[in-house]
Coordinates of C-alpha atoms and ligand atoms in Angstrom, one line a residue:
M1 CA -24.1 17.3 -8.9
C2 CA -24.3 14.6 -5.3
C3 CA -20.5 13.6 -3.8
A4 CA -19.4 10.8 -2.0
A5 CA -18.3 12.1 0.9
G6 CA -14.9 13.2 1.5
T7 CA -13.9 12.5 -1.7
G8 CA -15.1 14.7 -4.3
L9 CA -16.3 12.2 -6.4
P10 CA -20.2 11.9 -8.0
D11 CA -22.0 9.6 -5.5
E12 CA -22.1 6.6 -8.4
I13 CA -18.3 6.2 -8.4
A14 CA -18.0 6.0 -4.6
L15 CA -14.7 5.3 -3.4
P16 CA -14.3 1.7 -1.7
P17 CA -12.9 2.1 2.2
R18 CA -9.9 1.0 0.9
L19 CA -9.3 3.8 -1.5
Q20 CA -10.3 6.5 0.6
A21 CA -8.2 5.1 3.1
L22 CA -5.1 5.0 0.2
V23 CA -6.1 9.1 -1.2
S24 CA -6.5 9.9 2.9
L25 CA -2.1 8.8 2.7
V26 CA -1.8 11.2 0.5
P27 CA -0.9 14.7 1.8
P28 CA -1.8 18.2 -0.7
V29 CA 1.4 18.1 -3.3
D30 CA 1.3 19.6 -6.8
V31 CA 2.0 16.5 -8.6
V32 CA 1.0 12.6 -7.9
A33 CA 2.2 9.3 -10.0
D34 CA -0.5 6.6 -9.6
V35 CA 1.4 3.6 -11.0
G36 CA -0.9 0.4 -11.9
T37 CA -3.6 3.2 -12.0
G38 CA -6.7 0.6 -13.3
D39 CA -10.1 2.6 -13.8
A40 CA -8.4 5.9 -12.4
L41 CA -10.7 6.6 -9.8
V42 CA -7.7 7.5 -7.4
P43 CA -6.2 10.4 -9.7
V44 CA -10.3 11.7 -10.2
A45 CA -10.2 11.6 -6.1
L46 CA -6.9 13.6 -5.7
I47 CA -8.2 16.4 -8.8
R48 CA -11.2 16.3 -6.8
T49 CA -10.7 16.7 -3.4
G50 CA -7.9 19.4 -4.2
K51 CA -4.9 17.2 -3.0
A52 CA -3.5 17.0 -6.4
R53 CA -2.7 20.1 -8.8
K54 CA -1.8 16.9 -11.6
V55 CA -1.8 13.3 -11.4
I56 CA 0.3 10.7 -14.0
A57 CA -1.5 7.7 -14.2
C58 CA 0.7 5.4 -15.7
D59 CA -0.1 1.4 -16.2
K60 CA 1.9 -0.8 -18.2
S61 CA -1.2 -2.4 -20.2
A62 CA -2.2 0.0 -23.0
A63 CA -5.9 -2.0 -22.8
A64 CA -5.6 -0.3 -18.8
L65 CA -5.1 2.8 -19.8
D66 CA -7.9 2.9 -22.7
V67 CA -10.6 1.3 -20.1
C68 CA -9.3 4.2 -18.0
R69 CA -9.9 7.0 -21.0
G70 CA -13.0 5.3 -21.0
K71 CA -14.0 5.4 -17.5
L72 CA -13.3 9.1 -17.6
E73 CA -15.1 9.8 -20.6
Q74 CA -18.6 7.7 -19.5
Y75 CA -18.8 9.7 -16.1
G76 CA -18.3 13.1 -17.9
L77 CA -14.6 13.6 -16.0
W78 CA -12.7 13.3 -19.4
A79 CA -13.0 16.8 -21.0
D80 CA -12.3 19.2 -17.5
E81 CA -9.9 16.5 -16.3
L82 CA -7.8 16.8 -19.4
G83 CA -4.7 18.3 -18.0
S84 CA -4.7 17.5 -14.9
I85 CA -5.0 14.0 -15.4
E86 CA -1.8 12.2 -17.5
L87 CA -2.1 9.2 -19.0
R88 CA 1.5 7.3 -19.7
E89 CA 2.0 3.7 -20.5
G90 CA 5.2 1.8 -19.2
D91 CA 5.7 -0.4 -16.5
G92 CA 6.7 0.8 -13.0
L93 CA 7.9 3.9 -12.4
S94 CA 10.1 3.9 -15.8
P95 CA 7.3 6.3 -17.5
L96 CA 8.5 9.0 -14.8
K97 CA 11.2 11.4 -14.8
R98 CA 13.6 12.1 -11.4
G99 CA 11.9 14.4 -9.5
E100 CA 8.5 14.5 -11.3
T101 CA 6.6 14.0 -8.5
Q102 CA 6.3 14.8 -4.7
V103 CA 4.5 11.5 -4.1
T104 CA 4.1 7.8 -5.8
I105 CA 1.3 5.6 -5.8
I106 CA 1.3 2.0 -6.3
A107 CA -1.4 -0.2 -5.0
G108 CA -4.4 -2.9 -6.1
M109 CA -1.5 -5.5 -6.8
G110 CA 0.8 -7.7 -4.9
G111 CA 3.3 -7.3 -2.3
L112 CA 5.6 -8.7 -5.2
T113 CA 4.7 -6.8 -8.5
I114 CA 5.8 -3.7 -5.8
T115 CA 8.9 -5.1 -4.2
G116 CA 9.6 -5.6 -8.5
I117 CA 8.4 -2.2 -9.2
L118 CA 10.7 -0.4 -6.3
S119 CA 13.8 -2.5 -6.8
R120 CA 13.9 -1.7 -10.9
G121 CA 13.5 1.8 -9.8
P122 CA 14.2 4.9 -10.5
L123 CA 13.7 5.9 -6.7
D124 CA 14.1 9.3 -7.5
V125 CA 11.2 10.0 -9.0
A126 CA 9.2 10.8 -5.6
G127 CA 10.1 11.6 -2.5
T128 CA 7.2 9.6 -1.0
Y129 CA 5.7 6.3 -2.4
V130 CA 2.6 5.2 -0.8
L131 CA 1.9 1.3 -0.9
G132 CA -0.6 -0.6 -0.9
P133 CA -0.1 -4.4 -2.0
M134 CA -2.8 -6.6 -2.1
S135 CA -1.2 -10.0 -0.9
H136 CA 2.2 -11.1 -0.1
Q137 CA 2.3 -7.7 2.6
K138 CA 5.1 -9.8 4.8
D139 CA 7.8 -9.9 1.9
L140 CA 6.9 -6.1 1.1
R141 CA 8.2 -5.1 4.7
L142 CA 11.1 -7.4 5.0
F143 CA 12.0 -6.3 1.2
L144 CA 11.5 -2.3 2.5
H145 CA 13.7 -3.4 6.0
E146 CA 16.4 -4.9 4.0
A147 CA 16.4 -2.0 1.1
G148 CA 16.9 0.7 3.3
F149 CA 13.6 2.4 3.1
T150 CA 12.1 4.4 5.9
L151 CA 9.1 4.1 7.5
V152 CA 6.6 7.2 7.8
D153 CA 3.0 6.5 8.0
E154 CA 1.4 2.9 7.8
A155 CA -3.3 2.2 7.7
I156 CA -5.2 -0.6 7.8
V157 CA -8.9 -1.2 6.6
R158 CA -11.1 -3.5 6.4
Q159 CA -13.5 -3.7 3.5
T160 CA -15.9 -6.4 3.0
G161 CA -14.5 -9.0 5.1
K162 CA -10.8 -8.6 3.9
F163 CA -7.9 -6.6 4.9
Y164 CA -6.1 -4.2 3.3
E165 CA -2.4 -2.4 4.7
F166 CA -0.9 0.6 3.7
E167 CA 2.6 2.2 3.7
V168 CA 3.9 5.4 3.4
V169 CA 7.6 5.2 3.3
L170 CA 10.8 7.3 2.0
P171 CA 13.6 5.8 -0.5
P172 CA 16.6 5.4 1.0
P173 CA 19.0 8.4 0.2
G174 CA 21.8 8.4 -2.1
D175 CA 21.2 7.5 -5.9
G176 CA 18.0 6.0 -6.0
V177 CA 19.2 2.4 -6.0
C178 CA 18.1 -0.2 -4.0
V179 CA 20.6 -2.1 -2.0
S180 CA 20.7 -3.9 0.6
S181 CA 22.3 -3.2 3.6
T182 CA 23.8 -4.2 6.9
A183 CA 21.6 -3.2 10.1
E184 CA 24.3 -0.7 11.0
Q185 CA 24.8 1.7 7.6
M186 CA 20.4 1.5 8.0
P187 CA 19.9 2.8 12.0
D188 CA 16.1 4.4 10.9
R189 CA 15.2 1.8 8.6
F190 CA 11.8 0.4 8.1
P191 CA 11.0 -1.2 11.3
L192 CA 9.9 -5.2 11.8
M193 CA 7.4 -6.5 14.2
L194 CA 7.1 -10.4 14.3
E195 CA 9.6 -10.4 11.4
G196 CA 7.1 -7.9 8.9
E197 CA 4.1 -9.8 10.0
I198 CA 2.7 -7.1 11.1
G199 CA 2.1 -3.3 10.9
A200 CA 5.2 -1.7 13.6
L201 CA 3.4 1.6 13.7
L202 CA -0.4 0.1 13.6
W203 CA 1.1 -1.6 16.8
K204 CA 2.6 1.3 18.5
R205 CA -0.5 2.8 17.7
R206 CA -3.0 0.3 19.3
D207 CA -5.2 0.6 15.8
P208 CA -8.0 -1.5 15.9
I209 CA -8.7 -2.5 13.4
L210 CA -5.1 -4.6 13.5
K211 CA -6.7 -6.3 16.7
E212 CA -9.7 -6.8 14.6
Y213 CA -7.0 -8.0 11.9
L214 CA -4.7 -10.4 14.8
V215 CA -8.2 -12.2 15.6
H216 CA -9.4 -12.9 12.3
R217 CA -5.0 -14.4 11.3
E218 CA -5.0 -15.7 14.7
G219 CA -8.4 -17.9 13.5
K220 CA -7.2 -18.5 10.2
L221 CA -3.5 -20.3 11.6
R222 CA -5.4 -22.4 14.0
A223 CA -7.3 -23.9 11.2
L224 CA -4.5 -24.4 8.9
E225 CA -2.6 -25.7 11.6
G226 CA -5.7 -28.4 12.5
R227 CA -5.1 -29.6 9.0
L228 CA -1.4 -29.7 9.1
A229 CA -1.2 -31.5 12.5
G230 CA 1.6 -33.7 12.5
T231 CA 3.4 -32.1 10.1
P232 CA 6.7 -29.5 10.7
R233 CA 4.8 -26.2 8.8
A234 CA 2.2 -27.0 11.6
E235 CA 5.0 -26.9 13.9
Q236 CA 5.9 -23.2 12.4
I237 CA 2.3 -22.1 12.3
G238 CA 1.7 -22.6 15.5
T239 CA 4.8 -20.4 16.8
L240 CA 3.4 -17.9 15.2
R241 CA 0.1 -18.3 16.2
K242 CA 1.0 -18.3 20.0
E243 CA 3.1 -14.7 19.0
L244 CA 0.1 -13.5 17.7
L245 CA -1.7 -14.8 20.7
N246 CA 1.0 -13.0 23.3
L247 CA 0.5 -9.7 21.5
L248 CA -3.5 -9.8 21.6
S249 CA -2.7 -10.6 25.4
K250 CA -0.5 -6.9 25.4
W251 CA -3.0 -5.3 23.7
D252 CA -3.9 -3.2 26.6
S253 CA -0.7 -2.6 27.9
R254 CA 1.6 0.4 27.0
Ligands
SAM1 C1 -5.8 -4.4 -10.2 S1 -5.9 -2.3 -10.7 C2 -5.4 -1.6 -9.6 C3 -5.6 -0.1 -9.7 C4 -5.6 0.9 -9.0 N1 -3.8 1.3 -8.5 C5 -6.0 0.3 -7.2 O1 -5.4 0.2 -5.9 O2 -7.4 -0.4 -6.9 C6 -3.8 -3.2 -11.1 C7 -3.1 -2.4 -12.1 O3 -2.0 -2.3 -12.1 C8 -1.3 -2.9 -13.5 N2 0.3 -3.1 -13.1 C9 0.7 -4.3 -12.6 N3 1.9 -4.1 -12.9 C10 2.1 -3.3 -13.4 C11 3.3 -2.9 -13.4 N4 4.7 -3.8 -13.2 N5 3.7 -1.6 -14.2 C12 2.7 -0.6 -14.6 N6 1.2 -0.8 -14.1 C13 1.3 -2.5 -13.9 C14 -2.4 -3.6 -13.9 O4 -2.0 -3.3 -15.4 C15 -3.5 -3.1 -13.8 O5 -3.8 -1.9 -14.2

């Protein structure tokens, strides 16, 4: 059977760039959990590429898990993946037990939903979290900073004109309960740039897709500033836009 490059999936269910980026951020481990698994493409790719021996695919929606089971059957993957992909129903991290996974993915939902899931915990189900918010990226970064997470890796990808960002993070030390803390107590906490507007690691690495994103975002802000001209909001937007332009002007200096 033909396989989509690098994913281990048959061509007809090739992963889009966003999901390819997500899978590439997962290190090879024994057990991965995929919270909000949707159609289970990520679990299948993780098993097929040998990134995980087992994936616990969780979703709060029984209907979504039915669709997921149906997809696995449709692709002829259900029978041979049985035992490698376990479906569990429940909100956020609640279907998982302490230390059960080495990596937990939470992707394909809004940044505020991911923030809610991490806040409710328990966070000690996994050592590493791979997060892929579809919106409210800034809010998620501010939360990760305040709660004392550590940033391990970051990625950005462009798919059909939209930008998708990912964070790989370690939870704050302790009992896994997320609490806000002061900078003095959390010297290594998640770094922020422009108050979470852009990824600090992406900037440090001068990721070329980040440059595309900065140009794109500056253009959007310019249009919005024009539409809101004369209001206090336009002034705030103008300040942010100038900060982005300033960063772009420093792109090549190290
Ligand atoms: C769009 S799908 C994402 C599928 C896949 N993870 C991806 O990145 O493409 C979002 C899924 O998240 C699930 N979901 C949303 N909030 C959730 C929560 N609090 N706990 C578990 N699953 C949740 C939804 O039921 C839905 O199936």
